[in-house]
Each structure stands twice: as structure tokens, then as C-alpha cells.
mmCIF file with all atom_site columns, C-alpha atoms in Angstrom:
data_model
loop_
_atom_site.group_PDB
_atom_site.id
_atom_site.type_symbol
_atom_site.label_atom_id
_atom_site.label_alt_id
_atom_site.label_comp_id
_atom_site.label_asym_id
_atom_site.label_entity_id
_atom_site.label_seq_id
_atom_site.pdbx_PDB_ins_code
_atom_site.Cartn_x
_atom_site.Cartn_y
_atom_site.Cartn_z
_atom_site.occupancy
_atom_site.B_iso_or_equiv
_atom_site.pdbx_formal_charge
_atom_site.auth_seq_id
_atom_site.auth_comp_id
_atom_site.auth_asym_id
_atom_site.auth_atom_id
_atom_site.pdbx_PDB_model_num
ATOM 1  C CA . UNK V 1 1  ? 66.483 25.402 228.159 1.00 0.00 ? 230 UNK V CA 1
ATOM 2  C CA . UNK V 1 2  ? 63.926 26.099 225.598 1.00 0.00 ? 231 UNK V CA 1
ATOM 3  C CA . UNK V 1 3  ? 61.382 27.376 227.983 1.00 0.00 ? 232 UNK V CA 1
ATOM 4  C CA . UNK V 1 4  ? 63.538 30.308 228.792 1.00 0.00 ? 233 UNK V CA 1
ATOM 5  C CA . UNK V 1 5  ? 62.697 31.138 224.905 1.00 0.00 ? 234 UNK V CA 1
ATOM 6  C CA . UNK V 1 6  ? 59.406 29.594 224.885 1.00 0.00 ? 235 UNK V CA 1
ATOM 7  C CA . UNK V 1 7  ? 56.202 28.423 226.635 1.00 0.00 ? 236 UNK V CA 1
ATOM 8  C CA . UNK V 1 8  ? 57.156 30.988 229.803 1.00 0.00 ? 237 UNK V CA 1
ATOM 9  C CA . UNK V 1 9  ? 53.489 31.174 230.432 1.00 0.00 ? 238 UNK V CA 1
ATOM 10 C CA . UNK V 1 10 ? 53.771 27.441 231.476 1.00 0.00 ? 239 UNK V CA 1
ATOM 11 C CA . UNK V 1 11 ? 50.255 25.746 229.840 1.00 0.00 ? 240 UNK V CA 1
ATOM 12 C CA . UNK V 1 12 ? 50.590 22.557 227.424 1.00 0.00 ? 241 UNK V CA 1
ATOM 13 C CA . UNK V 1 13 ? 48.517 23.104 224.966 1.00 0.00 ? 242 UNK V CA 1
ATOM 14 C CA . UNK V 1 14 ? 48.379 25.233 221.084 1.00 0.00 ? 243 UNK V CA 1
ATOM 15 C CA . UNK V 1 15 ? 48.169 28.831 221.189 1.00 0.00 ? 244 UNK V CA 1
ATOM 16 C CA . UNK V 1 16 ? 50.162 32.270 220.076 1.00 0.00 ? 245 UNK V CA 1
ATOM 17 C CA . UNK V 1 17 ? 50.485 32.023 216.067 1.00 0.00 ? 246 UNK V CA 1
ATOM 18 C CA . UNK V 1 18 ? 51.856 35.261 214.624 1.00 0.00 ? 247 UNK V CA 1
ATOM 19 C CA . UNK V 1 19 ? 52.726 36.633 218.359 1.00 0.00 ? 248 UNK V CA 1
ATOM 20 C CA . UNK V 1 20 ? 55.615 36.651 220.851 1.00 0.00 ? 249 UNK V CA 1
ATOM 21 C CA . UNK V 1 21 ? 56.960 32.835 221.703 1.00 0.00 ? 250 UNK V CA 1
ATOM 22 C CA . UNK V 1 22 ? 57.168 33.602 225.084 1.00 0.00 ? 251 UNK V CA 1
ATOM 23 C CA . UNK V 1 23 ? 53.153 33.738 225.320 1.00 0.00 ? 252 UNK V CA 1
ATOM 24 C CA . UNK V 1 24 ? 52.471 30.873 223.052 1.00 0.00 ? 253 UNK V CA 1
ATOM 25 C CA . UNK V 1 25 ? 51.655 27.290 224.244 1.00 0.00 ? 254 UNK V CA 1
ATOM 26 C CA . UNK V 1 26 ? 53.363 24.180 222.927 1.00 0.00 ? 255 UNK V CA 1
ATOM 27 C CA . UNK V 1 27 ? 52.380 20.422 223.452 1.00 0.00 ? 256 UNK V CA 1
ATOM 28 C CA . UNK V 1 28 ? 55.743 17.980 223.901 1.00 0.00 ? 257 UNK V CA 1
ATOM 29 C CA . UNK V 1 29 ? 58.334 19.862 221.665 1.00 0.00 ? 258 UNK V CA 1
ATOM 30 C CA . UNK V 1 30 ? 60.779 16.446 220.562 1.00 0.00 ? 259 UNK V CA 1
ATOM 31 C CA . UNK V 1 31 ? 63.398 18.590 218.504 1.00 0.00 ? 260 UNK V CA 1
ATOM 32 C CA . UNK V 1 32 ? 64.634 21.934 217.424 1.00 0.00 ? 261 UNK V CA 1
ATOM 33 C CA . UNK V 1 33 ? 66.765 22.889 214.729 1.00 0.00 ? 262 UNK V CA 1
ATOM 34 C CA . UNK V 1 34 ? 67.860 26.408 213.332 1.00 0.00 ? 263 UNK V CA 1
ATOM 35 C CA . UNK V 1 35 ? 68.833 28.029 209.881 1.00 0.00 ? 264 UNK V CA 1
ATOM 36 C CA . UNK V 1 36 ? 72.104 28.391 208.530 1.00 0.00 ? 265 UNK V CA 1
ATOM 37 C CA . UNK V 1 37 ? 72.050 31.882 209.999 1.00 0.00 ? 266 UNK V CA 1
ATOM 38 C CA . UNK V 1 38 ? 70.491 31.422 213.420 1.00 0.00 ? 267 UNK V CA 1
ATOM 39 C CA . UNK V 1 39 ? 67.382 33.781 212.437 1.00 0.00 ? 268 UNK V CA 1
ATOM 40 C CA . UNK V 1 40 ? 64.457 31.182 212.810 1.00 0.00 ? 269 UNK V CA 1
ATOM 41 C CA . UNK V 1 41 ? 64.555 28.317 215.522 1.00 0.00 ? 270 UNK V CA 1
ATOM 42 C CA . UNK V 1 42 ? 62.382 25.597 213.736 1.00 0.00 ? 271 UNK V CA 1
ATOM 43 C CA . UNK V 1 43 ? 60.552 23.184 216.421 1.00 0.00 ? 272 UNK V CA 1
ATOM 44 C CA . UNK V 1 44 ? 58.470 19.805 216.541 1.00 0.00 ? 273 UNK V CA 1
ATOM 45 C CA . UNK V 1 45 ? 55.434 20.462 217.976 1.00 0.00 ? 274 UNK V CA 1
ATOM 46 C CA . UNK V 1 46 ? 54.546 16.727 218.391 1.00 0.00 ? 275 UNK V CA 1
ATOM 47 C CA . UNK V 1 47 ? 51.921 17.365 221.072 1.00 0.00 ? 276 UNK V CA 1
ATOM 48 C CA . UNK V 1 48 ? 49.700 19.782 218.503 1.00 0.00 ? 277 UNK V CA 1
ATOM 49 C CA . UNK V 1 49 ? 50.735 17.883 215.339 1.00 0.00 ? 278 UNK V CA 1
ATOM 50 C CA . UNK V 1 50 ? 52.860 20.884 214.226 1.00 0.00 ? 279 UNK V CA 1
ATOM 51 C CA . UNK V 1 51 ? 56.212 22.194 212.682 1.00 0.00 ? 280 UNK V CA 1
ATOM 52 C CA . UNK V 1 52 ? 56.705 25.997 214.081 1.00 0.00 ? 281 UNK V CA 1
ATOM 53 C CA . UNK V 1 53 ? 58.926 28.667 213.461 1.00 0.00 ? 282 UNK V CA 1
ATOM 54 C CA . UNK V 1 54 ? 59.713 31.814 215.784 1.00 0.00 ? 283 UNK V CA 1
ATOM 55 C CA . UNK V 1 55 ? 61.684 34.443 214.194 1.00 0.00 ? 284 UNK V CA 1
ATOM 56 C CA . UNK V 1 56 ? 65.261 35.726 215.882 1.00 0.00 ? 285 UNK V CA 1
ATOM 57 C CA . UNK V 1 57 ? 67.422 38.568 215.463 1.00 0.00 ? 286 UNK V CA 1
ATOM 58 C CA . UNK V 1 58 ? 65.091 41.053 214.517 1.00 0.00 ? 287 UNK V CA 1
ATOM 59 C CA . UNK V 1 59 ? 62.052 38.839 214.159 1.00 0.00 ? 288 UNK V CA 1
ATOM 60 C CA . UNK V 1 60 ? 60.392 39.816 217.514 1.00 0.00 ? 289 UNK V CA 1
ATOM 61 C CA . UNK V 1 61 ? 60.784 36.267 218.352 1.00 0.00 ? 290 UNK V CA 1
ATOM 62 C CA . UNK V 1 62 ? 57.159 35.631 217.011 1.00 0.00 ? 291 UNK V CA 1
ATOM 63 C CA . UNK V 1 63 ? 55.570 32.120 216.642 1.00 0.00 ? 292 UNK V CA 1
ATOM 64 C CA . UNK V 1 64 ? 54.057 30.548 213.267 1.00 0.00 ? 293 UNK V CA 1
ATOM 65 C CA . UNK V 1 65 ? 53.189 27.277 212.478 1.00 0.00 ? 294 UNK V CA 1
ATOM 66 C CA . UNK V 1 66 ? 54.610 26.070 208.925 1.00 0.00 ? 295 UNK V CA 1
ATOM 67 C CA . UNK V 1 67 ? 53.183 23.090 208.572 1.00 0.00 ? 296 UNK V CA 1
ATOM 68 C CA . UNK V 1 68 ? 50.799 20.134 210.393 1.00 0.00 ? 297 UNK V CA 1
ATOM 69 C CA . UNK V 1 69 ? 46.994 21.448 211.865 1.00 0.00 ? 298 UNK V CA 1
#
């Protein structure tokens, strides 16, 4: 599931820009998609309002959002 990437901290809610996903907090993710080369797992944020990113292979699987507020 995506909370074995994600979210393991368990709280709804927006926090953990620019650190590891596992710490961050997400609000109703409704899809996920990734690049052509399965480095960055893109995700709908629809909770927070919020397209985010977290870097793969060799990203340190930190969080960013790209777009939305």
C-alpha cells in the first residue's frame, strides 16, 4: 500500500516538504502516478489541495509539493 512508502507516522493532515515521505502527512491521496523511469512517484494530495513528488532511487525518498497551496 502507499502507506508503507508514505504517511507511516499515521496523522491526516500537510506536513514534511523537502524531508523523508515517511514523516510527512497527507490529506486523502486519490491517485499516484510515476515517471517513465520510476525515480519520482507523483501523488494527488486532494485533502491539502496539492500535487507532490517524493524522489526514488537515490532521491532519499523526500517529499515536495509541485504544485496547488
Amino acid at each position: 500500500t502507499i502507506q508503507t512508502i508514505v504517511n507511516r507516522n499515521g496523522r491526516i493532515g500537510f506536513s514534511g516538504d523537502g524531508n523523508s515521505a515517511v514523516n510527512a502527512s497527507f490529506n486523502d491521496i486519490r491517485g499516484m502516478t510515476m515517471d517513465e523511469n520510476s525515480n519520482i512517484l507523483f501523488l494527488c494530495d486532494s485533502g491539502n489541495n496539492r500535487v507532490r513528488q517524493i524522489l526514488l532511487n537515490g532521491g532519499g525518498g523526500i517529499v515536495n509539493t509541485i504544485c496547488g497551496n
